[in-house]
Amino acid sequence: MKKLFPLLACVAMFACNKKADDPNIAKITGTWELARFIGYPGNINYPAGNGHILVFMGDGRFDKKDPGNATINGLYVVGTKDDCSARENNTYLIMNKGSFKQEGYLSFNAAGDSMTIGSSNCVADGGTYVYKKN
């Protein structure tokens, strides 16, 4: 029993993480609609109500909704990482499902009602998605 208690204490300590206390999680939590894509083949502006929606929950889950496709449910992680070239914001996002999964880690910045998600600057021809908070 004496050996079991420290093990249980460690498990309990790691199980009770406080993702919601992370300021980056607080910034990203909510419902976001795609407003613009910047990259190849050019800039695309999306009208309000277009149905391209990302919903981030404070517990590390997300839903990605696109018109005509099934909703994708997955997990995400937010952290900081030095990129290939210096950038002002080194916050990254990793999503385990959907089209963003193939990108690996993504740079992201959320401020007020706007969020950008883009390829790492290690990728020469990456694009940037601009979302507006609903």
Tab-separated table of N, CA and C in Angstrom:
chain	number	residue	atom	x	y	z
A	1	MET	N	0.825	-1.195	0.000
A	1	MET	CA	0.000	0.000	0.000
A	1	MET	C	0.868	1.258	0.000
A	2	LYS	N	2.019	1.198	0.723
A	2	LYS	CA	2.893	2.370	0.772
A	2	LYS	C	3.452	2.714	-0.604
A	3	LYS	N	3.666	1.706	-1.442
A	3	LYS	CA	4.191	1.955	-2.785
A	3	LYS	C	3.091	2.424	-3.728
A	4	LEU	N	1.875	2.058	-3.439
A	4	LEU	CA	0.762	2.418	-4.301
A	4	LEU	C	0.373	3.890	-4.145
A	5	PHE	N	0.482	4.427	-2.930
A	5	PHE	CA	0.072	5.809	-2.687
A	5	PHE	C	0.857	6.829	-3.521
A	6	PRO	N	2.203	6.767	-3.562
A	6	PRO	CA	2.922	7.744	-4.403
A	6	PRO	C	2.540	7.645	-5.883
A	7	LEU	N	2.303	6.436	-6.357
A	7	LEU	CA	1.893	6.259	-7.744
A	7	LEU	C	0.542	6.920	-7.990
A	8	LEU	N	-0.409	6.687	-7.097
A	8	LEU	CA	-1.730	7.299	-7.239
A	8	LEU	C	-1.653	8.819	-7.125
A	9	ALA	N	-0.789	9.319	-6.261
A	9	ALA	CA	-0.633	10.767	-6.111
A	9	ALA	C	-0.102	11.393	-7.402
A	10	CYS	N	0.863	10.728	-8.039
A	10	CYS	CA	1.405	11.239	-9.315
A	10	CYS	C	0.348	11.225	-10.406
A	11	VAL	N	-0.408	10.141	-10.484
A	11	VAL	CA	-1.463	10.045	-11.495
A	11	VAL	C	-2.493	11.146	-11.277
A	12	ALA	N	-2.889	11.362	-10.038
A	12	ALA	CA	-3.883	12.396	-9.732
A	12	ALA	C	-3.356	13.785	-10.078
A	13	MET	N	-2.082	14.019	-9.811
A	13	MET	CA	-1.499	15.328	-10.090
A	13	MET	C	-1.506	15.621	-11.595
A	14	PHE	N	-1.139	14.647	-12.414
A	14	PHE	CA	-1.117	14.864	-13.860
A	14	PHE	C	-2.512	14.840	-14.464
A	15	ALA	N	-3.431	14.134	-13.858
A	15	ALA	CA	-4.797	14.065	-14.385
A	15	ALA	C	-5.546	15.371	-14.162
A	16	CYS	N	-5.138	16.132	-13.182
A	16	CYS	CA	-5.833	17.376	-12.846
A	16	CYS	C	-5.123	18.585	-13.438
A	17	ASN	N	-4.776	18.528	-14.708
A	17	ASN	CA	-4.138	19.702	-15.296
A	17	ASN	C	-5.182	20.786	-15.483
A	18	LYS	N	-4.723	22.018	-15.592
A	18	LYS	CA	-5.643	23.150	-15.679
A	18	LYS	C	-5.489	23.820	-17.033
A	19	LYS	N	-5.914	23.137	-18.087
A	19	LYS	CA	-5.821	23.712	-19.426
A	19	LYS	C	-6.568	25.035	-19.508
A	20	ALA	N	-7.710	25.123	-18.860
A	20	ALA	CA	-8.535	26.327	-18.963
A	20	ALA	C	-7.835	27.547	-18.364
A	21	ASP	N	-6.830	27.341	-17.480
A	21	ASP	CA	-6.103	28.452	-16.886
A	21	ASP	C	-5.039	29.010	-17.825
A	22	ASP	N	-4.693	28.288	-18.869
A	22	ASP	CA	-3.705	28.736	-19.843
A	22	ASP	C	-4.304	29.903	-20.625
A	23	PRO	N	-3.633	31.065	-20.664
A	23	PRO	CA	-4.213	32.211	-21.377
A	23	PRO	C	-4.423	31.943	-22.861
A	24	ASN	N	-3.594	31.094	-23.465
A	24	ASN	CA	-3.785	30.777	-24.882
A	24	ASN	C	-5.035	29.936	-25.094
A	25	ILE	N	-5.334	29.044	-24.158
A	25	ILE	CA	-6.566	28.250	-24.248
A	25	ILE	C	-7.764	29.182	-24.111
A	26	ALA	N	-7.680	30.120	-23.172
A	26	ALA	CA	-8.787	31.066	-22.985
A	26	ALA	C	-9.011	31.897	-24.247
A	27	LYS	N	-7.936	32.276	-24.950
A	27	LYS	CA	-8.074	33.073	-26.173
A	27	LYS	C	-8.736	32.293	-27.298
A	28	ILE	N	-8.433	31.010	-27.391
A	28	ILE	CA	-8.901	30.210	-28.528
A	28	ILE	C	-10.283	29.598	-28.283
A	29	THR	N	-10.672	29.454	-27.023
A	29	THR	CA	-11.942	28.807	-26.698
A	29	THR	C	-13.114	29.596	-27.277
A	30	GLY	N	-14.003	28.883	-27.957
A	30	GLY	CA	-15.182	29.514	-28.533
A	30	GLY	C	-15.451	29.016	-29.937
A	31	THR	N	-16.382	29.678	-30.604
A	31	THR	CA	-16.790	29.321	-31.963
A	31	THR	C	-16.234	30.352	-32.933
A	32	TRP	N	-15.574	29.863	-33.976
A	32	TRP	CA	-14.900	30.708	-34.955
A	32	TRP	C	-15.368	30.351	-36.358
A	33	GLU	N	-15.573	31.375	-37.188
A	33	GLU	CA	-15.972	31.149	-38.577
A	33	GLU	C	-14.876	31.662	-39.516
A	34	LEU	N	-14.561	30.861	-40.533
A	34	LEU	CA	-13.539	31.234	-41.508
A	34	LEU	C	-13.953	32.508	-42.241
A	35	ALA	N	-13.048	33.490	-42.264
A	35	ALA	CA	-13.327	34.762	-42.935
A	35	ALA	C	-12.433	34.975	-44.156
A	36	ARG	N	-11.220	34.388	-44.109
A	36	ARG	CA	-10.280	34.657	-45.197
A	36	ARG	C	-9.201	33.587	-45.243
A	37	PHE	N	-8.748	33.267	-46.439
A	37	PHE	CA	-7.566	32.425	-46.630
A	37	PHE	C	-6.554	33.244	-47.406
A	38	ILE	N	-5.304	33.236	-46.942
A	38	ILE	CA	-4.227	33.972	-47.594
A	38	ILE	C	-3.163	32.956	-47.997
A	39	GLY	N	-2.903	32.823	-49.267
A	39	GLY	CA	-1.901	31.868	-49.744
A	39	GLY	C	-2.195	31.449	-51.163
A	40	TYR	N	-1.576	30.348	-51.574
A	40	TYR	CA	-1.788	29.844	-52.933
A	40	TYR	C	-3.165	29.221	-53.023
A	41	PRO	N	-3.977	29.454	-53.976
A	41	PRO	CA	-3.757	30.136	-55.246
A	41	PRO	C	-4.049	31.630	-55.193
A	42	GLY	N	-4.268	32.180	-54.032
A	42	GLY	CA	-4.555	33.614	-53.902
A	42	GLY	C	-5.389	33.843	-52.663
A	43	ASN	N	-5.677	35.087	-52.381
A	43	ASN	CA	-6.493	35.424	-51.219
A	43	ASN	C	-7.961	35.157	-51.521
A	44	ILE	N	-8.622	34.511	-50.581
A	44	ILE	CA	-10.044	34.205	-50.732
A	44	ILE	C	-10.770	34.782	-49.526
A	45	ASN	N	-11.756	35.631	-49.760
A	45	ASN	CA	-12.600	36.161	-48.694
A	45	ASN	C	-13.882	35.344	-48.638
A	46	TYR	N	-14.293	34.965	-47.437
A	46	TYR	CA	-15.507	34.176	-47.240
A	46	TYR	C	-16.586	35.057	-46.619
A	47	PRO	N	-17.817	34.979	-47.107
A	47	PRO	CA	-18.890	35.794	-46.528
A	47	PRO	C	-19.297	35.262	-45.151
A	48	ALA	N	-19.864	36.130	-44.343
A	48	ALA	CA	-20.397	35.701	-43.047
A	48	ALA	C	-21.476	34.653	-43.286
A	49	GLY	N	-21.549	33.676	-42.401
A	49	GLY	CA	-22.540	32.614	-42.533
A	49	GLY	C	-22.147	31.531	-43.520
A	50	ASN	N	-20.846	31.422	-43.850
A	50	ASN	CA	-20.391	30.461	-44.858
A	50	ASN	C	-20.359	29.015	-44.367
A	51	GLY	N	-20.461	28.795	-43.067
A	51	GLY	CA	-20.543	27.437	-42.539
A	51	GLY	C	-19.220	26.748	-42.257
A	52	HIS	N	-18.085	27.398	-42.527
A	52	HIS	CA	-16.767	26.837	-42.191
A	52	HIS	C	-16.466	27.251	-40.749
A	53	ILE	N	-16.705	26.344	-39.827
A	53	ILE	CA	-16.689	26.664	-38.398
A	53	ILE	C	-15.666	25.803	-37.661
A	54	LEU	N	-14.937	26.428	-36.738
A	54	LEU	CA	-14.095	25.725	-35.768
A	54	LEU	C	-14.625	26.058	-34.383
A	55	VAL	N	-14.806	25.037	-33.565
A	55	VAL	CA	-15.237	25.235	-32.181
A	55	VAL	C	-14.169	24.624	-31.286
A	56	PHE	N	-13.546	25.451	-30.450
A	56	PHE	CA	-12.538	24.979	-29.513
A	56	PHE	C	-13.128	24.995	-28.113
A	57	MET	N	-13.080	23.845	-27.430
A	57	MET	CA	-13.523	23.748	-26.052
A	57	MET	C	-12.304	23.928	-25.139
A	58	GLY	N	-12.526	24.399	-23.945
A	58	GLY	CA	-11.444	24.649	-23.000
A	58	GLY	C	-10.754	23.404	-22.486
A	59	ASP	N	-11.327	22.230	-22.767
A	59	ASP	CA	-10.741	20.978	-22.273
A	59	ASP	C	-9.864	20.272	-23.306
A	60	GLY	N	-9.533	20.951	-24.417
A	60	GLY	CA	-8.652	20.355	-25.415
A	60	GLY	C	-9.362	19.634	-26.542
A	61	ARG	N	-10.685	19.746	-26.625
A	61	ARG	CA	-11.429	19.138	-27.733
A	61	ARG	C	-11.802	20.220	-28.740
A	62	PHE	N	-11.972	19.809	-29.999
A	62	PHE	CA	-12.445	20.741	-31.018
A	62	PHE	C	-13.404	20.042	-31.965
A	63	ASP	N	-14.243	20.843	-32.629
A	63	ASP	CA	-15.121	20.387	-33.713
A	63	ASP	C	-14.805	21.247	-34.925
A	64	LYS	N	-14.695	20.619	-36.086
A	64	LYS	CA	-14.494	21.342	-37.346
A	64	LYS	C	-15.672	21.014	-38.244
A	65	LYS	N	-16.400	22.056	-38.642
A	65	LYS	CA	-17.601	21.884	-39.461
A	65	LYS	C	-17.396	22.579	-40.803
A	66	ASP	N	-17.628	21.846	-41.872
A	66	ASP	CA	-17.557	22.399	-43.223
A	66	ASP	C	-18.834	22.034	-43.954
A	67	PRO	N	-19.389	22.944	-44.763
A	67	PRO	CA	-20.630	22.658	-45.486
A	67	PRO	C	-20.493	21.392	-46.339
A	68	GLY	N	-21.479	20.529	-46.230
A	68	GLY	CA	-21.504	19.319	-47.044
A	68	GLY	C	-20.640	18.187	-46.535
A	69	ASN	N	-19.927	18.374	-45.435
A	69	ASN	CA	-19.078	17.323	-44.868
A	69	ASN	C	-19.493	17.033	-43.435
A	70	ALA	N	-19.176	15.830	-42.991
A	70	ALA	CA	-19.458	15.460	-41.605
A	70	ALA	C	-18.574	16.291	-40.670
A	71	THR	N	-19.077	16.573	-39.483
A	71	THR	CA	-18.298	17.286	-38.475
A	71	THR	C	-17.138	16.415	-38.027
A	72	ILE	N	-15.966	17.008	-37.927
A	72	ILE	CA	-14.781	16.303	-37.432
A	72	ILE	C	-14.597	16.688	-35.978
A	73	ASN	N	-14.468	15.689	-35.112
A	73	ASN	CA	-14.215	15.907	-33.694
A	73	ASN	C	-12.792	15.456	-33.404
A	74	GLY	N	-12.055	16.231	-32.657
A	74	GLY	CA	-10.682	15.846	-32.350
A	74	GLY	C	-10.163	16.539	-31.118
A	75	LEU	N	-8.867	16.428	-30.942
A	75	LEU	CA	-8.176	17.026	-29.807
A	75	LEU	C	-7.154	18.028	-30.320
A	76	TYR	N	-6.869	19.030	-29.504
A	76	TYR	CA	-5.844	20.006	-29.863
A	76	TYR	C	-4.954	20.286	-28.666
A	77	VAL	N	-3.765	20.784	-28.961
A	77	VAL	CA	-2.799	21.183	-27.943
A	77	VAL	C	-2.279	22.558	-28.341
A	78	VAL	N	-2.099	23.425	-27.362
A	78	VAL	CA	-1.531	24.746	-27.589
A	78	VAL	C	-0.249	24.837	-26.779
A	79	GLY	N	0.772	25.430	-27.349
A	79	GLY	CA	2.032	25.604	-26.644
A	79	GLY	C	2.866	26.677	-27.310
A	80	THR	N	4.136	26.735	-26.941
A	80	THR	CA	5.059	27.658	-27.590
A	80	THR	C	6.231	26.867	-28.146
A	81	LYS	N	6.776	27.348	-29.247
A	81	LYS	CA	7.856	26.634	-29.919
A	81	LYS	C	8.616	27.634	-30.776
A	82	ASP	N	9.944	27.523	-30.774
A	82	ASP	CA	10.741	28.328	-31.692
A	82	ASP	C	10.561	27.763	-33.084
A	83	ASP	N	10.302	28.635	-34.026
A	83	ASP	CA	10.088	28.228	-35.410
A	83	ASP	C	11.417	28.312	-36.163
A	84	CYS	N	11.414	27.962	-37.426
A	84	CYS	CA	12.643	27.998	-38.236
A	84	CYS	C	13.218	29.404	-38.329
A	85	SER	N	12.363	30.395	-38.427
A	85	SER	CA	12.781	31.798	-38.448
A	85	SER	C	12.070	32.504	-37.304
A	86	ALA	N	12.723	33.506	-36.768
A	86	ALA	CA	12.118	34.230	-35.644
A	86	ALA	C	10.807	34.870	-36.080
A	87	ARG	N	9.836	34.826	-35.200
A	87	ARG	CA	8.559	35.499	-35.448
A	87	ARG	C	8.115	36.134	-34.141
A	88	GLU	N	7.252	37.115	-34.255
A	88	GLU	CA	6.796	37.854	-33.083
A	88	GLU	C	6.056	36.950	-32.103
A	89	ASN	N	5.247	36.055	-32.633
A	89	ASN	CA	4.432	35.178	-31.799
A	89	ASN	C	4.856	33.739	-32.053
A	90	ASN	N	5.323	33.038	-31.031
A	90	ASN	CA	5.757	31.658	-31.220
A	90	ASN	C	4.782	30.655	-30.610
A	91	THR	N	3.505	31.017	-30.566
A	91	THR	CA	2.478	30.113	-30.062
A	91	THR	C	2.062	29.172	-31.183
A	92	TYR	N	1.910	27.895	-30.847
A	92	TYR	CA	1.530	26.927	-31.869
A	92	TYR	C	0.298	26.141	-31.454
A	93	LEU	N	-0.272	25.494	-32.437
A	93	LEU	CA	-1.482	24.698	-32.279
A	93	LEU	C	-1.258	23.382	-33.015
A	94	ILE	N	-1.584	22.278	-32.371
A	94	ILE	CA	-1.552	20.968	-33.025
A	94	ILE	C	-2.947	20.377	-32.907
A	95	MET	N	-3.497	19.930	-34.037
A	95	MET	CA	-4.816	19.295	-34.066
A	95	MET	C	-4.637	17.880	-34.597
A	96	ASN	N	-5.321	16.914	-33.986
A	96	ASN	CA	-5.081	15.515	-34.347
A	96	ASN	C	-6.003	14.968	-35.428
A	97	LYS	N	-6.898	15.773	-35.961
A	97	LYS	CA	-7.834	15.295	-36.994
A	97	LYS	C	-8.060	16.383	-38.030
A	98	GLY	N	-8.482	15.976	-39.218
A	98	GLY	CA	-8.868	16.930	-40.250
A	98	GLY	C	-7.693	17.450	-41.056
A	99	SER	N	-7.974	18.411	-41.898
A	99	SER	CA	-6.963	18.923	-42.822
A	99	SER	C	-5.799	19.592	-42.107
A	100	PHE	N	-6.023	20.171	-40.939
A	100	PHE	CA	-4.927	20.815	-40.220
A	100	PHE	C	-3.918	19.804	-39.687
A	101	LYS	N	-4.327	18.543	-39.518
A	101	LYS	CA	-3.425	17.517	-38.993
A	101	LYS	C	-2.209	17.345	-39.892
A	102	GLN	N	-2.402	17.390	-41.197
A	102	GLN	CA	-1.299	17.187	-42.127
A	102	GLN	C	-0.250	18.290	-42.035
A	103	GLU	N	-0.626	19.430	-41.505
A	103	GLU	CA	0.301	20.561	-41.410
A	103	GLU	C	1.330	20.369	-40.303
A	104	GLY	N	1.096	19.435	-39.378
A	104	GLY	CA	1.967	19.329	-38.210
A	104	GLY	C	1.575	20.413	-37.228
A	105	TYR	N	2.555	21.127	-36.706
A	105	TYR	CA	2.182	22.214	-35.808
A	105	TYR	C	1.926	23.473	-36.622
A	106	LEU	N	0.976	24.263	-36.149
A	106	LEU	CA	0.534	25.474	-36.840
A	106	LEU	C	0.799	26.672	-35.946
A	107	SER	N	1.213	27.772	-36.522
A	107	SER	CA	1.313	28.986	-35.730
A	107	SER	C	-0.106	29.524	-35.558
A	108	PHE	N	-0.360	30.122	-34.428
A	108	PHE	CA	-1.678	30.742	-34.260
A	108	PHE	C	-1.567	31.960	-33.367
A	109	ASN	N	-2.477	32.873	-33.601
A	109	ASN	CA	-2.567	34.072	-32.786
A	109	ASN	C	-4.035	34.442	-32.685
A	110	ALA	N	-4.516	34.595	-31.478
A	110	ALA	CA	-5.904	34.998	-31.257
A	110	ALA	C	-5.895	36.264	-30.410
A	111	ALA	N	-6.599	37.274	-30.890
A	111	ALA	CA	-6.722	38.531	-30.161
A	111	ALA	C	-8.097	39.105	-30.452
A	112	GLY	N	-8.851	39.344	-29.397
A	112	GLY	CA	-10.200	39.879	-29.573
A	112	GLY	C	-11.062	38.913	-30.357
A	113	ASP	N	-11.679	39.402	-31.437
A	113	ASP	CA	-12.578	38.537	-32.207
A	113	ASP	C	-11.919	37.995	-33.476
A	114	SER	N	-10.585	38.030	-33.551
A	114	SER	CA	-9.878	37.547	-34.735
A	114	SER	C	-8.825	36.514	-34.345
A	115	MET	N	-8.697	35.472	-35.160
A	115	MET	CA	-7.691	34.440	-34.935
A	115	MET	C	-7.071	34.069	-36.277
A	116	THR	N	-5.750	33.957	-36.297
A	116	THR	CA	-5.069	33.469	-37.490
A	116	THR	C	-4.438	32.122	-37.181
A	117	ILE	N	-4.553	31.206	-38.120
A	117	ILE	CA	-3.909	29.897	-38.036
A	117	ILE	C	-3.115	29.747	-39.324
A	118	GLY	N	-1.824	29.504	-39.199
A	118	GLY	CA	-0.995	29.416	-40.390
A	118	GLY	C	0.035	28.323	-40.299
A	119	SER	N	0.600	28.007	-41.438
A	119	SER	CA	1.670	27.025	-41.498
A	119	SER	C	2.883	27.545	-40.742
A	120	SER	N	3.684	26.626	-40.261
A	120	SER	CA	4.966	26.982	-39.678
A	120	SER	C	5.751	27.763	-40.718
A	121	ASN	N	6.609	28.685	-40.286
A	121	ASN	CA	7.400	29.384	-41.292
A	121	ASN	C	8.558	28.526	-41.787
A	122	CYS	N	8.585	27.248	-41.376
A	122	CYS	CA	9.508	26.272	-41.956
A	122	CYS	C	8.985	25.804	-43.311
A	123	VAL	N	7.703	26.064	-43.590
A	123	VAL	CA	7.064	25.665	-44.848
A	123	VAL	C	7.112	26.858	-45.797
A	124	ALA	N	7.723	26.676	-46.959
A	124	ALA	CA	7.932	27.794	-47.884
A	124	ALA	C	6.632	28.373	-48.430
A	125	ASP	N	5.672	27.541	-48.776
A	125	ASP	CA	4.455	28.022	-49.433
A	125	ASP	C	3.209	27.817	-48.587
A	126	GLY	N	3.344	27.939	-47.297
A	126	GLY	CA	2.196	27.721	-46.428
A	126	GLY	C	1.193	28.855	-46.514
A	127	GLY	N	-0.017	28.586	-46.079
A	127	GLY	CA	-1.076	29.583	-46.099
A	127	GLY	C	-1.490	29.982	-44.701
A	128	THR	N	-2.340	30.992	-44.632
A	128	THR	CA	-2.864	31.477	-43.361
A	128	THR	C	-4.380	31.567	-43.452
A	129	TYR	N	-5.053	31.059	-42.427
A	129	TYR	CA	-6.507	31.132	-42.311
A	129	TYR	C	-6.836	32.198	-41.280
A	130	VAL	N	-7.787	33.056	-41.599
A	130	VAL	CA	-8.236	34.095	-40.673
A	130	VAL	C	-9.666	33.757	-40.276
A	131	TYR	N	-9.901	33.623	-38.981
A	131	TYR	CA	-11.225	33.303	-38.447
A	131	TYR	C	-11.740	34.476	-37.630
A	132	LYS	N	-13.053	34.646	-37.609
A	132	LYS	CA	-13.719	35.646	-36.773
A	132	LYS	C	-14.545	34.912	-35.727
A	133	LYS	N	-14.521	35.427	-34.514
A	133	LYS	CA	-15.262	34.788	-33.426
A	133	LYS	C	-16.750	35.063	-33.574
A	134	ASN	N	-17.556	34.022	-33.411
A	134	ASN	CA	-19.025	34.166	-33.463
A	134	ASN	C	-19.554	34.523	-32.098
